[in-house]
XYZ file of C-alpha atoms in Angstrom:
600
model
C 153.440 -176.317 69.252
C 156.597 -174.818 70.824
C 159.473 -177.249 71.224
C 160.730 -178.162 74.680
C 163.942 -176.232 75.527
C 167.006 -178.431 75.671
C 167.834 -179.458 79.229
C 171.465 -179.089 80.394
C 173.588 -182.187 80.866
C 173.895 -183.573 84.384
C 176.359 -186.017 85.893
C 174.713 -188.959 87.628
C 175.319 -189.442 91.351
C 175.724 -192.801 93.045
C 172.655 -194.201 94.785
C 172.192 -192.841 98.338
C 171.158 -195.174 101.211
C 167.424 -194.560 100.649
C 167.677 -196.188 97.215
C 169.757 -199.137 98.380
C 167.111 -200.897 100.454
C 167.229 -203.814 98.017
C 169.041 -204.764 94.854
C 167.148 -204.144 91.603
C 168.186 -203.846 87.983
C 168.352 -200.711 85.856
C 167.794 -198.345 88.781
C 168.187 -194.844 87.345
C 170.205 -192.146 89.146
C 167.947 -190.161 91.457
C 169.523 -186.794 90.683
C 169.139 -187.278 86.929
C 165.434 -188.078 87.284
C 164.907 -185.104 89.593
C 166.822 -182.915 87.120
C 164.533 -183.848 84.216
C 161.244 -183.876 86.135
C 162.018 -180.486 87.662
C 162.651 -178.900 84.279
C 159.846 -180.576 82.358
C 157.081 -179.726 84.839
C 156.861 -176.115 85.998
C 153.828 -176.694 88.245
C 152.420 -179.637 90.244
C 151.153 -182.397 87.978
C 150.771 -186.154 87.603
C 153.878 -188.219 86.834
C 153.304 -191.770 85.604
C 155.941 -194.518 85.483
C 154.530 -197.640 83.739
C 157.658 -199.731 84.543
C 158.457 -198.290 87.948
C 160.896 -200.952 89.188
C 162.250 -199.874 92.569
C 160.332 -196.570 92.589
C 163.108 -193.976 92.295
C 161.204 -191.831 89.772
C 158.049 -191.963 91.904
C 159.732 -190.647 95.008
C 161.763 -188.018 93.167
C 158.564 -186.718 91.542
C 156.790 -186.634 94.907
C 159.734 -184.790 96.484
C 159.194 -182.069 93.881
C 155.524 -181.782 94.871
C 153.951 -183.856 92.101
C 151.509 -186.733 92.332
C 153.152 -189.933 91.130
C 151.731 -193.306 90.099
C 153.855 -196.363 89.363
C 152.968 -199.662 87.708
C 154.923 -202.906 87.668
C 153.991 -206.515 87.088
C 156.788 -207.788 89.342
C 155.664 -208.222 92.987
C 159.255 -207.810 94.194
C 159.533 -204.441 92.437
C 156.174 -203.314 93.828
C 157.311 -204.248 97.336
C 160.558 -202.255 97.022
C 158.647 -199.257 95.669
C 155.984 -199.506 98.361
C 158.504 -199.526 101.222
C 160.426 -196.668 99.571
C 157.236 -194.615 99.470
C 155.862 -195.753 102.861
C 158.862 -196.379 105.109
C 158.385 -197.393 108.750
C 160.841 -196.051 111.299
C 163.857 -198.229 111.953
C 162.990 -198.196 115.675
C 159.527 -199.598 114.982
C 161.002 -202.225 112.683
C 163.613 -203.312 115.227
C 161.148 -203.407 118.123
C 159.024 -205.948 116.259
C 161.812 -207.838 114.513
C 164.436 -208.052 117.277
C 163.042 -211.198 119.002
C 162.821 -212.944 115.610
C 166.354 -211.893 114.710
C 167.739 -213.220 117.979
C 166.120 -216.580 117.316
C 167.399 -216.553 113.722
C 170.941 -215.863 114.920
C 170.794 -218.778 117.379
C 169.372 -221.127 114.742
C 171.994 -220.108 112.162
C 174.976 -220.685 114.433
C 173.546 -223.981 115.673
C 173.030 -225.101 112.056
C 176.702 -224.459 111.264
C 178.043 -226.376 114.268
C 179.747 -225.572 117.540
C 182.174 -223.026 116.100
C 181.187 -219.550 114.730
C 181.225 -220.337 111.000
C 181.127 -217.430 108.546
C 180.919 -219.478 105.351
C 181.701 -222.862 103.849
C 183.454 -223.285 100.492
C 181.819 -225.993 98.364
C 182.920 -227.650 95.133
C 180.486 -229.172 92.658
C 180.553 -232.916 92.079
C 179.364 -234.466 88.825
C 179.201 -237.995 87.463
C 181.307 -238.974 84.471
C 178.918 -240.115 81.704
C 181.517 -242.621 80.468
C 183.092 -244.315 83.489
C 180.414 -243.323 86.051
C 183.041 -242.097 88.524
C 182.231 -239.123 90.749
C 184.450 -236.156 89.937
C 184.680 -232.865 91.851
C 185.521 -229.576 90.188
C 188.889 -229.570 91.983
C 189.892 -233.072 90.888
C 188.870 -232.715 87.235
C 191.667 -232.306 84.704
C 192.053 -229.127 82.650
C 190.925 -225.602 83.492
C 188.158 -223.118 82.767
C 185.366 -224.617 80.692
C 187.563 -227.397 79.290
C 187.389 -229.954 82.064
C 187.836 -233.684 81.670
C 187.489 -236.803 83.790
C 190.878 -237.640 85.388
C 190.122 -241.353 85.043
C 189.032 -241.674 81.392
C 189.494 -238.247 79.764
C 185.795 -237.695 78.969
C 184.685 -234.042 78.743
C 182.759 -232.872 81.809
C 180.482 -229.948 82.612
C 180.099 -228.534 86.095
C 176.752 -226.825 86.576
C 173.435 -227.311 88.351
C 172.046 -229.561 85.643
C 174.916 -232.044 85.909
C 175.511 -231.695 89.664
C 174.986 -234.802 91.760
C 176.338 -233.318 94.997
C 178.574 -230.680 96.491
C 181.565 -231.291 98.735
C 182.842 -228.934 101.420
C 186.512 -228.134 100.921
C 187.087 -225.362 103.482
C 185.456 -223.585 106.412
C 185.855 -219.892 107.277
C 185.407 -218.922 110.918
C 184.396 -215.500 112.228
C 187.477 -213.359 112.781
C 189.895 -215.960 111.388
C 192.033 -215.082 108.362
C 192.967 -218.646 107.422
C 190.508 -221.263 106.162
C 190.082 -224.526 108.010
C 190.688 -227.297 105.452
C 190.751 -230.229 107.870
C 188.896 -233.242 106.466
C 186.917 -233.716 109.693
C 185.686 -230.093 109.638
C 184.601 -230.392 106.004
C 182.834 -233.706 106.579
C 180.958 -232.188 109.522
C 179.791 -229.275 107.337
C 178.658 -231.695 104.604
C 176.559 -233.493 107.218
C 175.018 -230.309 108.641
C 174.451 -228.801 105.211
C 172.333 -231.782 104.143
C 170.053 -231.555 107.190
C 166.665 -229.817 107.367
C 166.697 -226.662 109.514
C 163.247 -225.252 108.785
C 160.350 -225.090 106.300
C 161.469 -225.703 102.718
C 158.292 -224.791 100.822
C 159.896 -221.764 99.166
C 162.200 -224.145 97.328
C 159.299 -225.845 95.572
C 158.836 -222.861 93.276
C 159.667 -223.690 89.676
C 161.712 -221.732 87.148
C 160.698 -221.485 83.506
C 163.165 -223.180 81.174
C 165.357 -220.472 79.650
C 168.772 -221.592 78.436
C 169.831 -217.981 77.967
C 169.800 -217.473 81.742
C 170.762 -221.086 82.561
C 167.333 -222.145 83.833
C 166.806 -225.718 82.685
C 163.677 -227.863 82.443
C 162.463 -229.012 85.847
C 164.678 -226.530 87.733
C 163.335 -225.362 91.085
C 164.334 -222.752 93.622
C 165.800 -225.374 95.951
C 168.406 -226.215 93.312
C 169.940 -222.803 94.073
C 170.391 -223.500 97.812
C 171.833 -226.023 100.187
C 169.132 -227.688 102.254
C 170.504 -225.997 105.380
C 170.227 -222.441 104.076
C 166.897 -223.056 102.375
C 165.445 -224.199 105.695
C 166.935 -221.303 107.671
C 165.566 -218.752 105.206
C 162.259 -220.632 105.119
C 161.988 -220.336 108.906
C 162.734 -216.603 108.741
C 160.137 -216.203 105.965
C 157.447 -217.827 108.143
C 158.185 -215.431 111.010
C 158.116 -212.407 108.707
C 154.806 -213.425 107.114
C 153.295 -213.541 110.603
C 154.043 -209.892 111.451
C 150.721 -208.131 111.941
C 151.484 -204.532 110.910
C 151.783 -204.227 107.121
C 154.427 -201.467 107.062
C 156.714 -203.487 109.331
C 155.957 -206.754 107.523
C 156.809 -205.226 104.141
C 160.123 -203.829 105.382
C 160.968 -207.198 106.947
C 160.158 -208.882 103.631
C 162.744 -206.639 101.977
C 165.313 -207.752 104.542
C 164.491 -211.394 103.830
C 164.560 -211.247 100.048
C 167.567 -208.909 99.892
C 169.541 -211.539 101.819
C 168.298 -214.608 99.952
C 170.493 -214.529 96.832
C 173.624 -213.965 98.936
C 172.793 -217.107 100.919
C 172.411 -219.245 97.788
C 174.881 -221.331 95.789
C 175.173 -218.488 93.259
C 178.126 -216.783 94.973
C 181.553 -217.723 93.577
C 184.585 -218.245 95.779
C 187.684 -216.800 94.133
C 190.842 -214.971 95.126
C 190.031 -215.482 98.820
C 187.219 -212.921 98.367
C 189.785 -210.124 98.021
C 188.505 -208.955 94.592
C 184.950 -207.701 94.422
C 183.610 -209.671 97.364
C 180.735 -212.154 97.255
C 178.165 -211.203 94.621
C 175.470 -212.858 92.545
C 176.854 -213.013 88.997
C 174.056 -211.687 86.806
C 172.928 -212.482 84.157
C 172.329 -216.154 84.690
C 171.440 -218.682 87.360
C 175.051 -219.825 87.217
C 176.298 -221.891 90.140
C 180.118 -221.658 90.067
C 182.074 -224.916 90.333
C 183.571 -223.542 93.560
C 181.064 -221.469 95.533
C 180.007 -220.308 98.978
C 177.398 -221.387 101.448
C 177.315 -218.394 103.777
C 175.865 -218.405 107.261
C 172.613 -216.453 106.630
C 173.116 -214.376 109.755
C 176.145 -212.733 108.117
C 174.016 -211.285 105.307
C 170.840 -210.660 107.295
C 172.696 -208.589 109.911
C 174.587 -206.631 107.241
C 171.439 -205.970 105.217
C 169.591 -204.930 108.377
C 172.077 -202.107 108.989
C 171.718 -200.907 105.395
C 167.925 -201.161 105.538
C 167.688 -199.152 108.764
C 169.992 -196.463 107.384
C 167.856 -196.161 104.249
C 164.578 -196.062 106.186
C 165.797 -193.221 108.381
C 166.918 -191.222 105.353
C 163.534 -191.767 103.710
C 161.659 -190.604 106.799
C 163.915 -187.592 107.304
C 163.066 -186.234 103.864
C 159.337 -186.730 103.332
C 157.857 -185.893 99.897
C 155.537 -182.938 99.406
C 153.459 -184.831 96.857
C 151.576 -188.139 97.020
C 152.970 -191.277 95.392
C 151.547 -194.761 95.050
C 152.367 -197.987 93.253
C 150.073 -200.601 91.699
C 150.897 -204.187 90.798
C 149.756 -204.421 87.189
C 151.225 -204.778 83.742
C 151.693 -201.439 82.006
C 148.825 -201.713 79.499
C 146.163 -202.857 81.971
C 147.305 -200.414 84.635
C 147.153 -197.427 82.280
C 143.756 -198.577 81.006
C 142.401 -198.416 84.566
C 143.948 -195.003 85.166
C 142.493 -193.603 81.933
C 139.044 -195.036 82.791
C 139.249 -193.300 86.168
C 139.910 -189.978 84.452
C 143.622 -189.691 85.314
C 145.735 -187.709 82.857
C 149.516 -187.694 83.127
C 151.476 -184.490 82.633
C 154.700 -186.488 82.357
C 155.180 -190.166 81.531
C 158.601 -191.590 82.383
C 159.249 -194.578 80.142
C 162.173 -196.858 80.957
C 161.047 -200.019 79.183
C 162.809 -203.340 79.727
C 164.828 -204.369 76.703
C 167.141 -207.104 75.499
C 167.281 -210.607 76.934
C 170.234 -210.342 79.296
C 168.070 -209.667 82.370
C 164.400 -210.676 82.138
C 163.522 -209.061 85.462
C 160.471 -211.111 86.372
C 162.249 -214.405 85.685
C 165.291 -213.458 87.737
C 163.071 -212.198 90.538
C 161.607 -215.695 90.937
C 164.331 -216.273 93.522
C 163.100 -213.343 95.638
C 159.401 -213.889 94.989
C 159.629 -217.494 96.160
C 160.527 -216.361 99.689
C 157.932 -213.587 99.502
C 155.317 -216.270 98.657
C 154.436 -214.597 95.361
C 153.456 -216.608 92.296
C 155.194 -215.157 89.224
C 154.710 -218.041 86.817
C 152.055 -218.719 84.190
C 149.857 -215.717 83.393
C 152.271 -213.194 84.949
C 155.089 -214.307 82.641
C 152.787 -214.200 79.643
C 152.008 -210.532 80.351
C 155.599 -209.578 81.117
C 157.151 -207.237 78.538
C 160.671 -208.485 77.887
C 162.762 -210.224 75.284
C 163.065 -213.649 76.851
C 164.376 -216.905 75.429
C 162.257 -218.981 77.779
C 160.702 -222.083 76.313
C 157.359 -221.532 74.602
C 158.054 -218.000 73.314
C 158.051 -218.416 69.526
C 159.246 -214.965 68.419
C 160.347 -212.894 71.433
C 161.361 -209.797 69.452
C 158.029 -209.694 67.641
C 156.160 -210.081 70.951
C 158.299 -207.334 72.452
C 157.586 -204.919 69.592
C 153.848 -205.641 69.745
C 153.887 -205.168 73.513
C 155.632 -201.798 73.228
C 153.055 -200.686 70.681
C 150.241 -201.554 73.111
C 152.051 -199.659 75.849
C 152.406 -196.558 73.688
C 148.733 -196.749 72.697
C 147.894 -196.569 76.400
C 150.431 -193.803 77.017
C 148.716 -191.756 74.334
C 145.292 -192.306 75.902
C 146.353 -191.463 79.466
C 148.529 -188.431 78.675
C 147.298 -184.863 79.135
C 146.945 -182.725 75.995
C 150.227 -180.898 76.605
C 151.869 -183.831 78.347
C 155.452 -184.922 77.777
C 157.094 -188.297 77.426
C 160.562 -188.802 78.921
C 162.267 -191.919 77.573
C 165.575 -193.377 78.712
C 167.197 -196.162 76.761
C 170.654 -197.705 76.425
C 170.917 -200.441 73.855
C 173.051 -201.125 70.810
C 170.709 -203.721 69.342
C 168.947 -202.366 66.265
C 165.898 -204.548 66.979
C 165.390 -202.882 70.357
C 165.574 -199.378 68.867
C 163.282 -200.373 66.014
C 160.648 -201.725 68.419
C 160.740 -198.697 70.714
C 160.995 -195.892 68.168
C 158.401 -197.432 65.848
C 155.936 -197.681 68.734
C 156.577 -194.051 69.735
C 156.261 -192.650 66.224
C 153.271 -194.788 65.243
C 151.304 -193.387 68.183
C 151.906 -189.777 67.181
C 154.937 -188.596 69.170
C 157.965 -186.653 67.963
C 161.345 -186.209 69.645
C 161.942 -182.719 71.026
C 165.549 -183.291 72.042
C 167.930 -185.996 73.221
C 170.967 -185.944 75.473
C 173.453 -188.409 76.913
C 173.616 -188.660 80.687
C 177.070 -189.091 82.186
C 177.277 -192.231 84.347
C 177.887 -192.049 88.074
C 180.660 -194.617 88.041
C 182.738 -195.793 85.112
C 185.310 -198.514 85.848
C 188.891 -197.299 85.450
C 189.492 -200.059 82.913
C 186.679 -198.662 80.755
C 187.810 -195.047 81.220
C 191.291 -195.673 79.897
C 190.460 -198.209 77.213
C 190.815 -196.915 73.630
C 187.421 -198.479 72.905
C 185.902 -196.515 75.783
C 182.732 -197.527 77.546
C 179.825 -195.144 76.805
C 177.747 -196.832 79.471
C 175.583 -193.793 80.271
C 171.956 -193.668 79.230
C 170.251 -191.653 76.531
C 167.399 -189.422 77.704
C 164.943 -188.191 75.087
C 161.893 -185.961 75.486
C 158.870 -186.517 73.231
C 155.652 -184.569 72.752
C 152.503 -185.152 70.713
C 153.264 -184.478 67.071
C 150.152 -182.362 66.523
C 150.528 -180.422 63.278
C 154.303 -180.987 63.107
C 155.621 -182.646 59.927
C 155.831 -186.413 59.629
C 159.136 -188.063 60.627
C 161.970 -187.042 58.330
C 163.503 -189.436 55.786
C 166.589 -187.296 55.192
C 169.553 -189.245 56.585
C 172.192 -186.610 55.814
C 172.223 -185.336 59.437
C 173.256 -188.829 60.573
C 176.168 -188.940 58.138
C 177.217 -185.430 59.201
C 177.086 -186.366 62.896
C 179.207 -189.477 62.309
C 181.785 -187.475 60.365
C 181.948 -184.785 63.075
C 182.423 -187.337 65.836
C 185.143 -189.177 63.910
C 186.915 -185.974 62.812
C 187.169 -184.779 66.399
C 188.846 -188.093 67.216
C 191.361 -187.917 64.336
C 189.365 -190.362 62.243
C 189.232 -193.218 64.767
C 186.011 -193.968 66.605
C 184.877 -196.804 68.851
C 182.295 -199.011 67.163
C 179.875 -198.732 70.090
C 180.216 -194.937 69.971
C 179.324 -194.963 66.268
C 176.132 -196.861 67.065
C 175.401 -194.452 69.907
C 175.987 -191.537 67.509
C 173.458 -192.954 65.040
C 170.841 -193.270 67.814
C 171.400 -189.722 69.056
C 171.294 -188.198 65.559
C 168.221 -190.265 64.679
C 166.280 -189.042 67.678
C 167.521 -185.462 67.499
C 166.435 -185.124 63.884
C 163.119 -186.987 64.311
C 163.984 -189.514 61.612
C 161.647 -192.264 60.463
C 162.117 -195.480 62.433
C 161.367 -197.488 59.303
C 164.780 -196.462 57.934
C 166.820 -197.614 60.936
C 168.556 -200.383 59.031
C 169.963 -197.755 56.712
C 171.643 -196.144 59.711
C 173.586 -199.338 60.332
C 174.445 -199.562 56.634
C 175.691 -195.977 56.779
C 178.205 -196.880 59.488
C 179.452 -199.787 57.387
C 179.835 -197.600 54.288
C 181.543 -194.660 56.031
C 184.050 -196.622 58.121
C 186.500 -199.461 57.723
C 187.558 -201.877 60.437
C 190.697 -200.553 62.096
C 191.088 -202.982 65.007
C 188.754 -205.006 67.237
C 186.051 -202.605 68.402
C 187.490 -199.620 66.521
C 186.514 -198.036 63.170
C 188.409 -195.688 60.852
C 186.690 -192.976 58.839
C 186.911 -193.446 55.069
C 187.778 -190.191 53.336
C 189.014 -186.802 54.579
C 188.407 -185.391 58.047
C 186.294 -182.291 58.561
C 188.935 -179.584 59.128
C 186.413 -177.273 60.791
C 186.005 -179.672 63.719
C 188.441 -179.007 66.552
C 190.155 -182.013 68.152
C 188.166 -183.375 71.067
C 191.091 -182.906 73.460
C 191.202 -179.180 72.677
C 187.471 -178.775 73.253
C 187.641 -180.618 76.570
C 190.690 -178.708 77.819
C 189.146 -175.409 76.764
C 185.873 -176.161 78.549
C 187.686 -177.247 81.712
C 189.915 -174.148 81.681
C 186.946 -171.832 81.180
C 185.133 -173.433 84.104
C 188.185 -173.258 86.378
C 188.603 -169.580 85.575
C 185.286 -169.076 87.386
C 186.729 -170.539 90.579
C 187.271 -173.920 92.184
C 185.266 -176.788 90.700
C 184.593 -180.384 91.658
C 184.564 -183.299 89.250
C 180.851 -183.007 88.492
C 181.215 -179.312 87.586
C 184.054 -180.056 85.169
C 182.296 -183.055 83.648
C 179.127 -181.059 82.999
C 181.103 -178.173 81.464
C 182.987 -180.612 79.244
C 179.748 -182.310 78.204
C 178.045 -179.055 77.249
C 181.033 -178.150 75.054
C 181.060 -181.480 73.225
C 177.368 -182.363 72.856
C 177.467 -182.482 69.072
C 180.318 -184.992 69.222
C 178.568 -187.253 71.752
C 179.742 -186.775 75.297
C 183.201 -188.295 75.847
C 184.040 -190.652 78.679
C 185.565 -189.623 81.963
C-alpha cells in the first residue's frame, strides 16, 4: 500500500464568528481541519467524527463537498453542532425572541433595584470551626490560600463547601467608572440577591463528586448561583423551551446556556476587571472568595450580538455537502452506522484525554438550563479520565474505552480509508492508551506533523522554556501487509540529539517529550516500548534548570543552529516578495520539521 504523502505545515487561524456561537473545549482550528481534509480526500466521501464536540470538522468537511457525520454523548455539544450545521437567520431568531428579551431586560433591571446595576461584587463568608464567628474573605487574616480567623487564628478555607453566605461589598452601575461601596447599597443588593425572581428547577441538578474539579458530595447547580440570577435564568429557560420552531428554539438555547456560566458565582473580581475581563476559570468549579454577580442582561445582550453575527456568517457560506450530528457515545454510534452500511473514507479522531477537563461533567452547568439529564448512565458511558467518585481505575477504563472505539473505527472505515488523529498530551499514560489502541486494531502511522497554534501568549513566546502548545496531527492507514510496529528506538535517540544540537545542547523538557512522541509516531514504533522513550530522555539529558535539560555528550556538528535555519528560511521566503506572518511561520516550519517546529 502506497504511503500518504506528507502534508505541508499550516499555521492555525483564530476562530471566526461562525465558530464562536458558544464556548466549548478543545475546538480545533477550522483552517487546519480544512487543510487536512482537503488533502486527504481527493473526491467526495464520508467523513466521520466520533467525538465531534462543537462540530467544526463536520462543517469544514461539508464545505469541501463531503458527507459528514458527528457523534457526541454530550447534549450541549450536540446542540452547538446542530445549530452550526442548521443555522436559522438572525432576523427569524430576533422576530421570535425579541418580545421575550424585552421582558427579560425589564425583569433583570427590576431584580437589581431602581438603579441600572451592571454587577455586584460579593465576598464569601465562612464560619470559623473553632470560635464559630462568621468571617468574610476580606476580614480574614493572611493572604492567598493561607487565611486565618482574625479572632482566634484558626486556619480557614473559602470555597463553596465551607460557604455559609456571601456579602455584597460593592455595586457597579452602567456607565459609571467608580464602584458604589455605600453600606446601604450593599445591604439592598444582599436583600434582592436572596429573593426568588423566577423558576429555580434548573438549580436542582446534581453534580457528581469529583475533588479534582472541586465538585463535592451533595453539590448542586444552585450552589453556583445566587438565588436572584438562578431565578432570572430559570425564567428565560422556560420561555425558550416554549418556542415552537425547533431551529429558533435551538439557537435560543445556545444564547441561554452560553450566558449561564458568566452569570454564576464562578467569575472572579480582580484588578477592577482591567486584566482579562470576567471569565469562568476552568478547570474547576472554583468560586473565588471575591466574585461577581452580573446582571444577566449584560451577558445575554452581548452574547446575542455574537450569536447573530455567527448565524449570518454560517448562512452566507452554505456547505456543498450534507452534515448531521447524532447524540450517542462513540462506540454505539459507530455500531449503528456500520450496521446501516456506512463506510467512512476519513475518520477524524480527537479523543478526550487527561482529567483536567472532563467535558460532560463540566457541561452539567449548561445542560441543567437546557433540561438535559447528563448523570448516571451518560457519565458511565463517557470516555474521559475522571476522578469522580466511584471510578476505581480511570486510566484503565480510559484505555479500554479507546480500544473499543478503535475496534469500531476499524469496522466502519472504508477499505482505503484514512484515520486523522490529533493529540496534545505529555502524559505517558495518555499516549500509551491511544497508540496501543490504534496499533492493536491494525493501523500504522503514515506521517506526523506539528500544527502551529493560532495564538501563543507573549509570555510563552519569549520564555526560555517555550510553550509548544500546538497540536500533533498524525495520519494512519490500515497496516495491511506492512511490517509490524518497529522496536528499533535508535531513531528516537537521533531525533532527540538533533533537536538538542540545534539548540546548543539545551532543550525544554516539554519539547523533549514532544520530540519523543513525534519520532515515535513517525517511525511507527511499538507502543509497548513507550516507557523506554521516557527512560531515554532521562539517560541522554541532565537537569540544567527548572523545565530545561542539557544534552549529555557532544553535539552533532552537522546540525545547523536553529536560529540560522529560521533566518535562512525567512530570508528565502522574503526574496519571493512580501509575506505576512503566516507565510513566514509556515516557511520556517517546513525548514525545521526534523527539529520539531519552534515557537513563534
